[in-house]
Coordinates of C-alpha atoms in Angstrom, one line a residue:
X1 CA -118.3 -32.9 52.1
X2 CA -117.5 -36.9 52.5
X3 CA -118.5 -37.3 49.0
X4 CA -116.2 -34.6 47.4
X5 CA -113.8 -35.6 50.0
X6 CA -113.8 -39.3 48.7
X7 CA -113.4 -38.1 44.9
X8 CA -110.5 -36.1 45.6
X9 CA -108.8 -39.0 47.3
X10 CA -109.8 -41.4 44.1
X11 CA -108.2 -39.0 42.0
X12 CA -104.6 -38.3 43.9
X13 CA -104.4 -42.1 44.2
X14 CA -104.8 -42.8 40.6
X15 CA -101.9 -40.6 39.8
X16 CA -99.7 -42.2 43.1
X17 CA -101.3 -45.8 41.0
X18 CA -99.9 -44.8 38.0
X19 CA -96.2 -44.1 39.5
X20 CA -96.3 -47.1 41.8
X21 CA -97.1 -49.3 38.7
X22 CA -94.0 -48.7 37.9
X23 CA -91.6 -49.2 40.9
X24 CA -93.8 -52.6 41.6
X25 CA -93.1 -53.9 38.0
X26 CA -89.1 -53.0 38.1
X27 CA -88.9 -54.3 41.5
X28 CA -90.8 -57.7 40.5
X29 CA -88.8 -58.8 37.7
X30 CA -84.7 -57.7 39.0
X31 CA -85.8 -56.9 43.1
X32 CA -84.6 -53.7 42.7
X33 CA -85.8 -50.2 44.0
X34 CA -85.6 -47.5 40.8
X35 CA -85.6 -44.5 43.0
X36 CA -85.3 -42.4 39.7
X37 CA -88.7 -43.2 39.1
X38 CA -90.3 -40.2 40.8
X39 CA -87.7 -38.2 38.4
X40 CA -89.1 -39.7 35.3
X41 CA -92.1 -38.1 36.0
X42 CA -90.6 -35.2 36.2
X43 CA -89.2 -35.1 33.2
X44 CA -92.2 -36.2 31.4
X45 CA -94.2 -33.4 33.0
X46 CA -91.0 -31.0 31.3
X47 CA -91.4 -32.8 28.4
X48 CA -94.8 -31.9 28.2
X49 CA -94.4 -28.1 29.4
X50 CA -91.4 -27.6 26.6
X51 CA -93.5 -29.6 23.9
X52 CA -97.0 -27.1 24.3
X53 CA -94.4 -24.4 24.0
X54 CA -92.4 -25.5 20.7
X55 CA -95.5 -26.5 19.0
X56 CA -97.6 -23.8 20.6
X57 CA -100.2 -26.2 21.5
X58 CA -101.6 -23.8 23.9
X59 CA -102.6 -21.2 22.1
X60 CA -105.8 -23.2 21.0
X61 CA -106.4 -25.9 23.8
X62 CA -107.9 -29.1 21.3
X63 CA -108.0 -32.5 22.2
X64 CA -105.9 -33.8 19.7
X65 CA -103.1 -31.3 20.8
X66 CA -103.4 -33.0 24.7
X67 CA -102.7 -36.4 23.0
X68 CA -99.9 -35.2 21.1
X69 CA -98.3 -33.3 24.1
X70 CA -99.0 -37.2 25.9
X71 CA -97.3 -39.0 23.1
X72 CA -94.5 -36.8 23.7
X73 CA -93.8 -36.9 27.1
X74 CA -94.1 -40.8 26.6
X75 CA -92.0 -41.4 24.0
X76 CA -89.3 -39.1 26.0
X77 CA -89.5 -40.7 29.4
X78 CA -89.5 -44.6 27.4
X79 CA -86.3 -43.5 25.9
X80 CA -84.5 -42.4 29.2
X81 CA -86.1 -45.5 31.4
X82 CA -84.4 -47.4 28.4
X83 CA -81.1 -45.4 28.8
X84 CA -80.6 -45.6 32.2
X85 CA -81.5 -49.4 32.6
X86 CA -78.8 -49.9 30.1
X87 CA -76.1 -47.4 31.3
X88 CA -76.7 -47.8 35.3
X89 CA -78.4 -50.5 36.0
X90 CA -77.4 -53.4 33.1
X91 CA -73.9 -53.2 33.9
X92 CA -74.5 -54.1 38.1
X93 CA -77.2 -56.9 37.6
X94 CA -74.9 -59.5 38.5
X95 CA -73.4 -57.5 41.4
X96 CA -74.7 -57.2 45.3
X97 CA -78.1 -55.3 45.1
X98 CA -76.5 -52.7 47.2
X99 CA -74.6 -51.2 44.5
X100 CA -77.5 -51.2 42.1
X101 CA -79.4 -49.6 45.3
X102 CA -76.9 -46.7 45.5
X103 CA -76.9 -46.2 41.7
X104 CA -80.5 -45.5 41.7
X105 CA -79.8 -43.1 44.4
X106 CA -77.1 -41.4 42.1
X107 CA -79.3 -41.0 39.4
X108 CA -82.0 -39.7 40.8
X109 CA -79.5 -37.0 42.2
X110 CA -78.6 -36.7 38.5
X111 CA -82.0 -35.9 37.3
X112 CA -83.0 -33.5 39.9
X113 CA -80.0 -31.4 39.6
X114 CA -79.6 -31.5 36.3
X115 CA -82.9 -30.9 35.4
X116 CA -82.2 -27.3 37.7
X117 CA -79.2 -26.7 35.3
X118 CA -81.1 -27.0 32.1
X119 CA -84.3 -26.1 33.3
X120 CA -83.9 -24.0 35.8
X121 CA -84.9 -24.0 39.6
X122 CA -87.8 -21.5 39.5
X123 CA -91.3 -23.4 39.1
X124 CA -93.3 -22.5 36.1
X125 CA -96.4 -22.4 34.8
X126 CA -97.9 -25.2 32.9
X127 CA -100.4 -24.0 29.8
X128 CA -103.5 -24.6 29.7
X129 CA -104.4 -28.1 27.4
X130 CA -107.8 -28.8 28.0
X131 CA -110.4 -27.5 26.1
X132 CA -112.9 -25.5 28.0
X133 CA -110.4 -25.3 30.8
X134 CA -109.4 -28.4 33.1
X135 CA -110.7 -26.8 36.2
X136 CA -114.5 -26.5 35.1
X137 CA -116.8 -28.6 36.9
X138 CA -117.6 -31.6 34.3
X139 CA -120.6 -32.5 35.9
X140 CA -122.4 -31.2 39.8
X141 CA -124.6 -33.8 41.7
X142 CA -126.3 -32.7 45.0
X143 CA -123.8 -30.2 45.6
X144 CA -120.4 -32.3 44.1
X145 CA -118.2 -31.1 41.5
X146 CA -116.1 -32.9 39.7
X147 CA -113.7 -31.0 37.7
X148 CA -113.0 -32.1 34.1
X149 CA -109.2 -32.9 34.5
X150 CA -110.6 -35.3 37.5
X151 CA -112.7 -37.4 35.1
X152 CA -109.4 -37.4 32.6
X153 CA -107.5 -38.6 35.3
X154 CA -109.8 -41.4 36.2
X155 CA -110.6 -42.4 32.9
X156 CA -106.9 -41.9 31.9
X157 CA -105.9 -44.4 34.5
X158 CA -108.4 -47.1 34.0
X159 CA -107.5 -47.3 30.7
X160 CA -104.1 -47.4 31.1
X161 CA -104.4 -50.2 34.0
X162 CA -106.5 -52.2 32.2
X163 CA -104.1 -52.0 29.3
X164 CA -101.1 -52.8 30.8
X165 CA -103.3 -56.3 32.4
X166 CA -104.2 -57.3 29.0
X167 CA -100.6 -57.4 28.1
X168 CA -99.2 -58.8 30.9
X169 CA -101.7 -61.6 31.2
X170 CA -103.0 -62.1 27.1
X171 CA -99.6 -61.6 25.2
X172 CA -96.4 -63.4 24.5
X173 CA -94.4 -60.5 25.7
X174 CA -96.3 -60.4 29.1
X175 CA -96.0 -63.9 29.2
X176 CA -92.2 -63.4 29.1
X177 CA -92.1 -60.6 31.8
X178 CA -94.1 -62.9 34.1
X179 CA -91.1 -65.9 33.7
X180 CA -88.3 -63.5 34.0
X181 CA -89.6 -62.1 37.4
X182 CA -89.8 -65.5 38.3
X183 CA -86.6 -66.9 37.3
X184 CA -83.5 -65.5 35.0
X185 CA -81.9 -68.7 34.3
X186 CA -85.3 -70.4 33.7
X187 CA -86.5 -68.0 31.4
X188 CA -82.8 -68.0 29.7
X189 CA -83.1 -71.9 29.2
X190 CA -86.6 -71.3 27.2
X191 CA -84.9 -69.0 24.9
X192 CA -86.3 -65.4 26.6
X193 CA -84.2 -62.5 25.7
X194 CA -83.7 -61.1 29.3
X195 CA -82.1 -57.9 28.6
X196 CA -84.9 -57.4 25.9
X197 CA -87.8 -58.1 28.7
X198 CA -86.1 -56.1 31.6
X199 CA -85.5 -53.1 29.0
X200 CA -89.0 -53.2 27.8
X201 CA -89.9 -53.0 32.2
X202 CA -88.2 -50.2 32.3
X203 CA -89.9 -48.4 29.4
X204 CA -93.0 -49.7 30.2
X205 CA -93.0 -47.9 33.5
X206 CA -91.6 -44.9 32.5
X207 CA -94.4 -44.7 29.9
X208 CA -97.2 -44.4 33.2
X209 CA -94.9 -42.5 35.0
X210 CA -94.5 -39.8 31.7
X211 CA -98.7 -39.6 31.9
X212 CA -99.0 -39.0 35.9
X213 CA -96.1 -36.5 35.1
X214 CA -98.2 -34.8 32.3
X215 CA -101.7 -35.6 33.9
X216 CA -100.9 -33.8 37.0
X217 CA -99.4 -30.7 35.9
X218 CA -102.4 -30.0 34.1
X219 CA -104.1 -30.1 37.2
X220 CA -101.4 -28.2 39.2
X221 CA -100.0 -26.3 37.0
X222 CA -96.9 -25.6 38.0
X223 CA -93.8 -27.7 37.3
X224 CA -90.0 -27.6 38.9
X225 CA -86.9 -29.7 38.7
X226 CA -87.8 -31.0 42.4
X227 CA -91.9 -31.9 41.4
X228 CA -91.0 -35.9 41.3
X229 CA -89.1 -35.6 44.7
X230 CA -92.6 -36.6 46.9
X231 CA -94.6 -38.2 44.9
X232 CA -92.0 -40.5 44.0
X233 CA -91.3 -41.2 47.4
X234 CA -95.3 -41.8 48.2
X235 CA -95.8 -43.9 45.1
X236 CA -93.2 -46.4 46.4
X237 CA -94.8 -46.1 50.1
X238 CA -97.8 -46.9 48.0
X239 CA -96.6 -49.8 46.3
X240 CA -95.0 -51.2 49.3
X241 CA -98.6 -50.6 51.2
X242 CA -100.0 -53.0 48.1
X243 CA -97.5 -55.3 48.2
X244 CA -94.7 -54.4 46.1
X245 CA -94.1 -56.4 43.2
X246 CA -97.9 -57.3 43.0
X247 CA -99.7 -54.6 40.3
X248 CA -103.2 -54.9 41.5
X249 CA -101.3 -54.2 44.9
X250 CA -99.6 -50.9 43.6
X251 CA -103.0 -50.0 42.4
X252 CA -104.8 -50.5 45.8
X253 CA -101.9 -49.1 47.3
X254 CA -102.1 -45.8 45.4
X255 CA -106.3 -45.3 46.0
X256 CA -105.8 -46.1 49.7
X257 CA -103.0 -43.7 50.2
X258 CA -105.2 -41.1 48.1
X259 CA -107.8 -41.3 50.5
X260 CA -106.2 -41.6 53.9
X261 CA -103.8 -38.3 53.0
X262 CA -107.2 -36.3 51.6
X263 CA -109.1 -37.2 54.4
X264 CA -106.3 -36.3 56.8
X265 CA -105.9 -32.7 55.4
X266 CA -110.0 -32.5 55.0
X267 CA -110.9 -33.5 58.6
X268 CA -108.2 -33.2 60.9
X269 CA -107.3 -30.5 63.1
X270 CA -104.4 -28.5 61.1
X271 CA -104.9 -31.8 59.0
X272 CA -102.7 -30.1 55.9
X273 CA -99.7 -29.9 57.8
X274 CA -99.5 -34.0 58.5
X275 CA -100.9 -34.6 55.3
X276 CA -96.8 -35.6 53.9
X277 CA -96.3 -37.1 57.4
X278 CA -99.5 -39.7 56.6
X279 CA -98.1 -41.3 54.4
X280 CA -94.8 -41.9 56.4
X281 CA -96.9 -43.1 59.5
X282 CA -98.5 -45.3 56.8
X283 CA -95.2 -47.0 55.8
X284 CA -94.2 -47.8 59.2
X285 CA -97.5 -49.0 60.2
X286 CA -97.2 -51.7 57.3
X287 CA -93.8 -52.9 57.9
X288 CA -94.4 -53.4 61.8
X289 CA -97.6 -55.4 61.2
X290 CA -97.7 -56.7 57.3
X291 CA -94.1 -56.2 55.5
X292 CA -95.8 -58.3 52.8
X293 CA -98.6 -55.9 52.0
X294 CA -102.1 -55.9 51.7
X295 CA -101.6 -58.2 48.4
X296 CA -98.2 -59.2 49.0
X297 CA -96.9 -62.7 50.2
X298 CA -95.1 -63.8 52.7
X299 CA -92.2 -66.0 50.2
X300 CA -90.2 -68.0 52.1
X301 CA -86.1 -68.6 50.6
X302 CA -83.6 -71.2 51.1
X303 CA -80.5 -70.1 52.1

């Protein structure tokens, strides 16, 4: 039970990784909270749902079709992260940080009713993708099963994460991020393109938010308007639990809040009902005793 327990919780957090990834990299480089984040995985998950149906990619579940569907959803979501960083959030960088704050708010309003307009309010069903179906047990040991989409999941995530290191720490561009979310004006002096480098943030996590979108309504499948509305907000508790700003933070962050909210619901009382209310208790827990994070730390400004 502890054992099936523990791989359930490893596999919510790696989706609740993948979003936080990207609140923790917009937030490190312009100290700003994109609270339309948890939307952009929404749309990426309807991105995905419309794609299988246009190209009727379901009607044979292949690998090669998952991928595509993937590539979609990615290259959708990149676009709009791009989009809205230029249209909302471009225009207020030199402003007070509360005006970018209530933007954020705004457009993650936006997305969620809007996406009711055009795609209606009513949940629907996400086709099967995998081949073989994603809820068959990949592999059972002594009695645990772990379900095909799980291994994609993890394997999905890993590669992903250790991606996104190699270009942040081996490549020019990375290079760049790392001295914008340091200093603007320094960066400006050694000839960095800053809009270029915050744009390429913003796409960059809307790219892992498009595949949690896409990896988890293959394992739930069932997609709404309103799907990014909670695990947006747990992502960010996530990320903040980490350390926000700190990527191997959002990461930690997003496996620990896994596991605490699985083994809430598995061995608690009632323990489904506080299962949302977890992560809450988490949040305030963190800010009372270590606002900085687990991996966060403590900077200390000149005023």
């Amino acid at each position: 039970m502890f054992l099936q327990q523990l791989i359930n919780g490893i596999t919510s957090g790696a989706i609740y990784a993948l979003i936080a990834v990207g609140y923790t990299m917009v937030y490190g480089v312009l100290r700003l909270i994109n609270f339309a984040h948890g939307d952009i995985y929404m749309i990426g998950a309807m991105t995905g749902l419309y794609a299988s149906r246009w190209m009727k990619l379901s009607d044979e579940p292949r690998w090669s079709s998952l991928l595509l569907v993937l590539l979609m959803a990615m290259i959708v979501c990149a676009i709009l992260g791009a989009l809205i960083e230029f249209l909302a959030y471009r225009p207020l960088r030199n402003q007070p940080r509360i005006n970018s704050l209530i933007t954020a708010i705004g457009i993650s309003m936006f997305l969620e009713f809007g996406g009711q307009q055009v795609f209606g309010a009513t949940p629907q069903a996400f086709p099967e993708m995998m081949p073989g179906g994603s809820g068959t047990a990949m592999f059972t040991f002594y009695g645990i099963s772990v379900a095909r989409v799980d291994v994609l999941i993890l394997a999905t995530t890993l590669l992903m994460m250790l991606a996104l290191s190699w270009m942040v720490m081996k490549t020019r561009t990375g290079l760049a991020l790392r001295a914008v979310s340091f200093r603007f004006d320094t960066a400006a002096l050694m000839g960095i393109n800053i809009n270029r480098i915050v744009s390429f943030t913003f796409v960059l996590g809307s790219i892992l938010a498009a595949v949690a979108g896409v990896l988890v309504a293959i394992k739930f499948p069932k997609v709404d308007p309103l799907m990014g509305l909670m695990p947006g907000v747990k992502a960010f508790i996530a990320a903040v639990l980490g350390g926000i700003g700190n990527l191997p933070g959002a990461v930690a962050g997003g496996l620990l809040l896994g596991l605490v909210e699985v083994f809430v619901a598995g061995y608690m009382p009632q323990g489904s009902q506080y299962r949302d209310g977890a992560a809450f208790v988490i949040l305030i827990a963190v800010l009372l005793v270590k606002p900085s994070g687990l991996l966060g730390k403590n900077v200390i400004e000149k005023v």
